[in-house]
Short mmCIF file of C-alpha atoms in Angstrom, two decimals:
data_model
loop_
_atom_site.label_atom_id
_atom_site.label_comp_id
_atom_site.label_asym_id
_atom_site.label_seq_id
_atom_site.Cartn_x
_atom_site.Cartn_y
_atom_site.Cartn_z
CA MET A 23 0.01 0.18 -0.05
CA SER A 24 1.38 3.28 -1.08
CA LEU A 25 1.40 6.54 1.04
CA LYS A 26 -1.38 7.72 -1.32
CA ALA A 27 -3.69 4.79 -0.22
CA PHE A 28 -2.80 4.92 3.26
CA HIS A 29 -3.61 8.76 3.19
CA VAL A 30 -7.04 8.14 1.83
CA VAL A 31 -7.52 5.40 4.75
CA PHE A 32 -6.49 7.99 7.21
CA ILE A 33 -8.67 10.61 5.81
CA ALA A 34 -11.69 8.19 6.03
CA ALA A 35 -10.74 7.52 9.76
CA SER A 36 -10.69 11.37 10.30
CA VAL A 37 -14.02 11.78 8.64
CA SER A 38 -15.40 8.98 10.96
CA LEU A 39 -13.98 10.69 14.08
CA ALA A 40 -15.34 14.02 13.09
CA ALA A 41 -18.73 12.36 12.45
CA VAL A 42 -18.54 10.63 15.80
CA MET A 43 -17.60 14.02 17.58
CA ALA A 44 -20.40 15.62 16.00
CA ALA A 45 -22.95 13.01 17.11
CA TRP A 46 -21.39 13.02 20.55
CA ALA A 47 -21.64 16.76 20.95
CA LEU A 48 -25.17 17.15 19.54
CA GLY A 49 -26.28 14.31 21.66
CA ASN A 50 -24.99 16.09 24.66
CA TRP A 51 -26.76 19.41 23.56
CA ARG A 52 -30.04 17.43 22.81
CA SER A 53 -30.07 16.05 26.26
CA GLY A 54 -30.03 19.64 28.12
CA GLY A 55 -26.40 20.64 27.23
CA SER A 56 -25.10 24.13 26.61
CA PRO A 57 -24.86 26.18 23.42
CA ALA A 58 -21.17 25.39 23.45
CA ASP A 59 -22.10 21.72 22.64
CA LEU A 60 -24.27 22.77 19.78
CA ALA A 61 -21.17 24.83 18.44
CA TRP A 62 -19.04 21.79 18.97
CA GLY A 63 -21.43 19.60 17.11
CA VAL A 64 -21.72 21.95 14.21
CA GLY A 65 -18.02 22.47 13.97
CA SER A 66 -17.21 18.75 13.87
CA SER A 67 -19.94 18.46 11.24
CA ILE A 68 -18.26 21.26 9.15
CA ALA A 69 -14.86 19.46 9.72
CA ALA A 70 -16.22 16.03 8.52
CA VAL A 71 -17.64 17.77 5.14
CA GLY A 72 -14.31 19.67 4.86
CA LEU A 73 -12.30 16.48 5.13
CA ILE A 74 -14.58 14.65 2.70
CA ALA A 75 -14.01 17.52 0.08
CA TYR A 76 -10.19 17.55 0.60
CA GLY A 77 -10.16 13.63 0.18
CA ALA A 78 -12.06 14.03 -2.94
CA VAL A 79 -9.48 16.72 -4.18
CA PHE A 80 -6.50 14.70 -3.10
CA ILE A 81 -7.62 11.56 -5.06
CA ARG A 82 -8.31 13.68 -8.23
CA LYS A 83 -5.01 15.55 -7.98
CA LEU A 84 -3.01 12.39 -7.54
CA ARG A 85 -4.71 10.11 -9.75
CA HIS A 86 -1.47 9.48 -11.88
CA ILE A 87 0.31 7.88 -8.54
CA SER A 88 -0.28 4.17 -7.94
CA TYR A 89 -2.13 2.82 -4.86
CA LEU A 90 0.29 0.02 -4.59
CA MET B 12 27.33 -5.90 -5.76
CA GLU B 13 24.33 -4.02 -5.58
CA ILE B 14 21.27 -5.12 -3.64
CA PRO B 15 18.40 -5.41 -5.94
CA TYR B 16 14.98 -3.40 -5.55
CA THR B 17 16.68 -1.10 -3.04
CA TYR B 18 14.50 1.51 -4.93
CA LYS B 19 13.04 0.12 -8.03
CA PRO B 20 10.00 -1.80 -7.53
CA ARG B 21 10.33 -5.77 -7.77
CA PRO B 22 8.22 -6.72 -11.11
CA ASP B 23 6.36 -9.42 -9.17
CA THR B 24 5.21 -7.68 -6.08
CA GLY B 25 5.47 -4.05 -7.45
CA LEU B 26 7.02 -3.01 -4.13
CA TYR B 27 10.72 -1.76 -3.18
CA ASN B 28 12.41 -3.36 -0.15
CA ALA B 29 11.89 -0.64 2.06
CA LYS B 30 8.10 -0.39 1.48
CA VAL B 31 7.98 -4.15 2.55
CA GLY B 32 10.19 -3.37 5.53
CA ILE B 33 8.05 -0.73 6.82
CA TRP B 34 4.74 -2.63 6.45
CA LEU B 35 6.31 -5.39 8.51
CA PHE B 36 7.21 -2.98 11.04
CA LEU B 37 3.87 -1.34 11.24
CA ALA B 38 2.26 -4.76 11.59
CA SER B 39 4.36 -5.25 14.88
CA GLU B 40 3.38 -1.86 16.02
CA ILE B 41 -0.18 -2.82 15.44
CA MET B 42 0.15 -5.69 17.92
CA LEU B 43 1.87 -3.34 20.37
CA PHE B 44 -0.93 -0.70 20.41
CA GLY B 45 -3.48 -3.43 20.07
CA ALA B 46 -2.40 -5.06 23.15
CA LEU B 47 -2.69 -1.46 25.00
CA PHE B 48 -5.94 -0.88 23.56
CA SER B 49 -7.19 -4.26 24.78
CA SER B 50 -5.81 -3.61 27.97
CA TYR B 51 -7.55 -0.16 28.23
CA ILE B 52 -10.88 -1.57 27.49
CA LEU B 53 -10.53 -4.61 29.75
CA LEU B 54 -9.59 -2.34 32.69
CA ARG B 55 -12.40 0.11 31.99
CA VAL B 56 -15.25 -2.54 31.50
CA THR B 57 -14.22 -4.29 34.57
CA SER B 58 -13.77 -1.29 36.94
CA PRO B 59 -16.57 -0.97 39.85
CA ALA B 60 -19.56 1.05 38.95
CA GLY B 61 -20.09 4.59 40.46
CA GLU B 62 -18.72 8.08 40.25
CA TRP B 63 -15.06 8.67 40.69
CA PRO B 64 -13.68 10.14 43.06
CA MET B 65 -16.66 9.26 45.41
CA VAL B 66 -16.25 5.65 44.49
CA GLU B 67 -12.46 5.15 44.95
CA LYS B 68 -11.62 2.47 42.01
CA ALA B 69 -14.55 3.63 39.70
CA TRP B 70 -13.44 4.81 36.27
CA PRO B 71 -13.10 8.52 36.17
CA HIS B 72 -14.86 10.53 33.55
CA GLY B 73 -14.34 14.07 32.37
CA LEU B 74 -10.76 14.53 33.67
CA LEU B 75 -9.04 15.18 30.28
CA ASN B 76 -9.36 18.46 28.60
CA ILE B 77 -11.36 17.80 25.51
CA PRO B 78 -10.85 21.14 23.55
CA ILE B 79 -7.15 20.83 23.95
CA GLY B 80 -7.48 17.10 22.93
CA THR B 81 -9.31 18.05 19.79
CA PHE B 82 -6.94 20.86 18.91
CA ASN B 83 -4.14 18.40 19.17
CA THR B 84 -6.07 15.94 16.93
CA ALA B 85 -6.32 18.72 14.33
CA VAL B 86 -2.65 19.37 14.40
CA LEU B 87 -1.77 15.77 13.85
CA ILE B 88 -4.30 15.60 10.94
CA THR B 89 -2.75 18.65 9.51
CA SER B 90 0.78 17.03 9.83
CA SER B 91 -0.36 14.07 7.81
CA VAL B 92 -1.59 16.32 4.92
CA THR B 93 1.50 18.22 4.81
CA VAL B 94 3.64 15.10 4.89
CA VAL B 95 1.91 13.65 1.97
CA LEU B 96 2.03 16.92 0.23
CA ALA B 97 5.82 16.88 0.67
CA TRP B 98 5.92 13.42 -0.74
CA ALA B 99 3.77 14.63 -3.76
CA ALA B 100 5.98 17.68 -4.30
CA LEU B 101 9.14 15.32 -4.83
CA LYS B 102 7.09 13.35 -7.17
CA MET B 103 6.78 16.47 -9.11
CA ASN B 104 10.26 17.57 -8.89
CA GLN B 105 9.55 20.46 -6.48
CA PHE B 106 12.22 20.39 -3.83
CA GLY B 107 11.38 23.85 -2.60
CA LYS B 108 7.80 23.00 -1.83
CA PHE B 109 8.96 19.69 -0.24
CA ARG B 110 11.10 21.48 2.29
CA ILE B 111 8.22 23.89 2.99
CA TYR B 112 5.67 21.25 3.73
CA MET B 113 8.26 19.26 5.68
CA VAL B 114 9.02 22.24 8.14
CA ILE B 115 5.20 22.60 8.65
CA THR B 116 4.92 18.90 9.57
CA LEU B 117 7.86 19.38 12.03
CA LEU B 118 5.98 22.39 13.51
CA CYS B 119 2.94 20.30 13.92
CA ALA B 120 4.92 17.42 15.58
CA PHE B 121 6.63 19.65 18.02
CA GLY B 122 3.37 21.69 18.59
CA PHE B 123 1.69 18.29 19.51
CA LEU B 124 4.17 17.38 22.08
CA GLY B 125 4.34 20.91 23.40
CA ILE B 126 0.53 20.74 24.18
CA LYS B 127 0.86 17.18 25.36
CA SER B 128 3.41 18.28 28.01
CA PHE B 129 1.01 21.07 28.92
CA GLU B 130 -1.71 18.49 29.64
CA TYR B 131 0.66 16.25 31.56
CA ASN B 132 1.65 19.21 33.82
CA GLU B 133 -2.13 19.75 34.56
CA LYS B 134 -2.16 16.26 35.74
CA PHE B 135 0.89 16.11 37.60
CA THR B 136 -0.09 19.25 39.68
CA HIS B 137 -3.70 18.05 40.22
CA TYR B 138 -4.45 16.04 43.35
CA GLU B 139 -6.97 13.64 44.79
CA LEU B 140 -7.62 14.27 48.43
CA ARG B 141 -9.57 11.74 50.92
CA LEU B 142 -10.09 12.87 54.38
CA LYS B 143 -10.73 10.44 57.34
CA ASN B 144 -14.25 11.87 57.70
CA GLY B 145 -15.18 10.22 54.43
CA GLN B 146 -14.96 13.67 52.32
CA VAL B 147 -13.24 13.33 49.03
CA HIS B 148 -12.05 16.30 46.93
CA THR B 149 -9.91 17.03 43.80
CA GLY B 150 -7.85 19.94 43.32
CA HIS B 151 -4.66 21.72 43.83
CA ILE B 152 -2.38 21.89 46.77
CA GLU B 153 0.12 24.24 48.42
CA VAL B 154 2.71 23.01 50.86
CA ASN B 155 4.58 25.54 52.81
CA GLY B 156 3.24 28.20 50.50
CA LYS B 157 4.54 26.57 47.35
CA HIS B 158 2.67 24.95 44.35
CA ALA B 159 3.79 21.45 43.31
CA GLY B 160 5.33 21.68 39.88
CA PHE B 161 5.64 19.03 36.98
CA TRP B 162 9.27 19.51 36.13
CA ASP B 163 10.40 19.20 39.56
CA PHE B 164 9.39 15.43 40.01
CA GLY B 165 10.36 15.68 43.55
CA SER B 166 7.56 18.02 44.31
CA ILE B 167 4.84 15.31 43.86
CA TYR B 168 3.28 14.99 47.35
CA ASN B 169 1.66 11.92 48.96
CA LEU B 170 0.87 11.17 52.68
CA GLU B 171 4.25 9.36 53.17
CA ARG B 172 6.21 12.70 52.00
CA LEU B 173 4.25 15.04 54.00
CA GLY B 174 5.18 12.83 57.13
CA LYS B 175 8.77 12.56 56.30
CA GLU B 176 8.92 16.40 55.90
CA GLN B 177 6.94 16.76 59.08
CA VAL B 178 4.26 18.97 57.29
CA LYS B 179 1.33 19.58 59.88
CA GLU B 180 -1.15 21.19 57.41
CA ILE B 181 -1.50 21.87 53.67
CA SER B 182 -3.55 24.36 51.64
CA PHE B 183 -6.00 22.87 49.36
CA THR B 184 -7.93 24.43 46.48
CA ALA B 185 -10.90 22.17 45.69
CA ASP B 186 -12.37 21.91 42.31
CA PRO B 187 -16.07 22.91 42.04
CA ALA B 188 -18.38 19.96 41.71
CA LYS B 189 -18.78 18.79 38.10
CA PRO B 190 -22.01 17.89 36.48
CA LYS B 191 -22.32 14.24 35.03
CA PRO B 192 -21.88 14.13 31.27
CA GLY B 193 -24.92 15.57 29.55
CA GLU B 194 -26.26 17.07 32.81
CA LYS B 195 -26.61 21.00 33.64
CA HIS B 196 -25.14 22.09 36.63
CA ALA B 197 -27.79 22.40 39.43
CA GLU B 198 -29.57 25.66 39.85
CA GLY B 199 -27.51 27.72 42.43
CA ALA B 200 -24.64 25.39 42.19
CA SER B 201 -21.32 26.91 43.14
CA HIS B 202 -18.79 27.13 40.33
CA GLU B 203 -16.03 28.57 42.72
CA HIS B 204 -12.91 26.88 43.74
CA LYS B 205 -13.01 26.39 47.49
CA LYS B 206 -9.94 27.10 49.37
CA MET B 207 -9.21 25.27 52.49
CA THR B 208 -6.60 24.52 55.15
CA VAL B 209 -6.46 20.72 55.91
CA LYS B 210 -4.54 19.19 58.68
CA VAL B 211 -2.29 16.33 57.77
CA GLU B 212 -3.58 14.00 60.61
CA GLU B 213 -7.19 14.19 59.06
CA ILE B 214 -6.00 13.04 55.60
CA SER B 215 -6.38 9.42 54.66
CA LYS B 216 -4.92 9.68 51.09
CA LEU B 217 -3.29 12.26 48.99
CA ASP B 218 -1.86 11.77 45.65
CA ALA B 219 -1.40 13.64 42.32
CA PHE B 220 -3.13 12.46 39.10
CA ILE B 221 -0.16 10.03 38.37
CA LEU B 222 0.45 6.33 37.36
CA ARG B 223 0.49 5.09 40.92
CA ASN B 224 -2.89 7.04 41.86
CA HIS B 225 -5.38 5.05 39.67
CA THR B 226 -5.52 2.39 36.94
CA PHE B 227 -6.87 4.95 34.52
CA PHE B 228 -3.78 7.26 35.14
CA ALA B 229 -1.64 4.28 34.72
CA ILE B 230 -2.96 3.16 31.30
CA TYR B 231 -3.42 6.81 30.11
CA PHE B 232 0.06 7.78 30.75
CA VAL B 233 1.55 4.48 29.37
CA VAL B 234 -0.56 4.66 25.99
CA THR B 235 -0.08 8.53 25.53
CA ALA B 236 3.50 8.54 26.48
CA LEU B 237 4.35 5.66 24.07
CA HIS B 238 2.50 7.52 21.41
CA GLY B 239 4.36 10.65 22.18
CA LEU B 240 7.68 8.75 21.80
CA HIS B 241 6.51 7.72 18.41
CA VAL B 242 5.88 11.19 17.54
CA LEU B 243 9.18 12.31 18.65
CA GLY B 244 11.05 9.48 16.87
CA GLY B 245 8.97 10.33 13.62
CA ALA B 246 9.83 14.06 14.01
CA LEU B 247 13.40 13.30 14.32
CA VAL B 248 13.40 11.15 11.15
CA LEU B 249 11.39 13.57 9.15
CA GLY B 250 13.70 16.49 10.56
CA TYR B 251 16.72 14.45 9.29
CA PHE B 252 15.19 14.13 5.80
CA ALA B 253 14.23 17.67 5.64
CA PHE B 254 17.66 19.18 6.38
CA PRO B 255 20.86 16.95 6.68
CA GLY B 256 19.63 14.09 4.83
CA ALA B 257 18.20 16.12 2.03
CA LYS B 258 21.40 16.18 0.07
CA PHE B 259 20.67 12.70 -1.01
CA TRP B 260 18.08 14.30 -3.15
CA LYS B 261 20.70 15.36 -5.83
CA LYS B 262 22.53 11.93 -5.81
CA ASN B 263 19.37 9.63 -6.20
CA PRO B 264 16.11 11.46 -6.20
CA GLU B 265 13.93 8.31 -6.63
CA GLN B 266 15.48 6.71 -3.76
CA PHE B 267 14.94 9.80 -1.80
CA THR B 268 11.42 9.95 -2.57
CA ASN B 269 10.83 6.51 -1.61
CA ARG B 270 12.66 7.37 1.93
CA ILE B 271 9.98 10.14 2.37
CA GLU B 272 7.34 7.89 1.35
CA VAL B 273 8.50 5.34 3.96
CA ALA B 274 8.85 7.94 6.68
CA GLY B 275 5.36 9.23 5.60
CA LEU B 276 3.84 5.63 6.23
CA PHE B 277 5.31 5.59 9.53
CA TRP B 278 3.92 9.19 10.37
CA HIS B 279 0.56 8.17 9.08
CA PHE B 280 0.53 5.27 11.29
CA VAL B 281 1.43 7.11 14.46
CA ASP B 282 -1.39 9.79 13.52
CA LEU B 283 -4.01 7.04 12.94
CA VAL B 284 -3.20 5.60 16.44
CA TRP B 285 -4.05 9.06 17.78
CA ILE B 286 -7.31 8.97 15.78
CA PHE B 287 -8.29 5.69 17.63
CA LEU B 288 -6.89 6.82 20.87
CA PHE B 289 -8.58 10.43 21.25
CA PRO B 290 -12.13 9.22 21.28
CA VAL B 291 -11.61 6.23 23.45
CA VAL B 292 -9.54 8.06 26.03
CA TYR B 293 -11.20 11.56 25.83
CA LEU B 294 -14.69 11.22 24.84
CA LEU B 295 -16.14 7.69 25.88
#
């Protein structure tokens, strides 16, 4: 597996982490948490979307490099 | 005689030797961190029910600083992006860009370690205090008018040391009561840090948030310190390739690019460990 492939795996894991954090913070907010929990959840959601966009650009830009 | 496939890929596997080598090494690293992760989970699920510090052996929640941990996670993700951009810059024959990305990666690595040592300092100067009358507090102590510090390891206090130094009383600044995760502070609950003077003869236990104090701290410090050592090792290797080792680029650009790829694979592994470590230790 090349660095390119491992980077894609890493970004996928980072997206999952951001999604988990968003769910955790929004869950806290829904069960009576503070506005900071809401901000935290929204921020994590934006981070997840940003990482997905970055991953897509990365794959497109480095398409000539092997995954092996 | 030249060793075959030191930088050209083998035609049958499509891999050069160093890439096979680093993946074998990473496999052994997965076993090492996997064992520690398993230990963490087993210790946690077998810990007694209840709220720490009220129940002494219960698993503590909310002791770690989540905003700082999140910031450190973002720092490591950024460093992974820059290390892969450094490698891609070499692939496109842009050595200047390679060095810029490597410097950013190094700044992120040492930034991570700096923030981590700040977190460690916070734990090493934070105390659990149990009194003989059943009261339990967490907070910060002053002995003979001095705060205990992280860098002076001798300044971590416990009951035995207070006895040896014949200290009669300590000043203790207790943390405000924390709500349970997902709960609001009770109406009218105090957020103030309460300062009190405690006689040593009234204390049944006093210890900082360090390895010997609780199973949680033992596994937390072992896993995060081992991870920190990996970050430091990776940063030293990347620093070598960015500066003194970079002259190899002129001699054999293909092999130098492969070296950066191998170092980048290690760096990604270290960052991936943190991606799993952070939610398990900080959030759950």
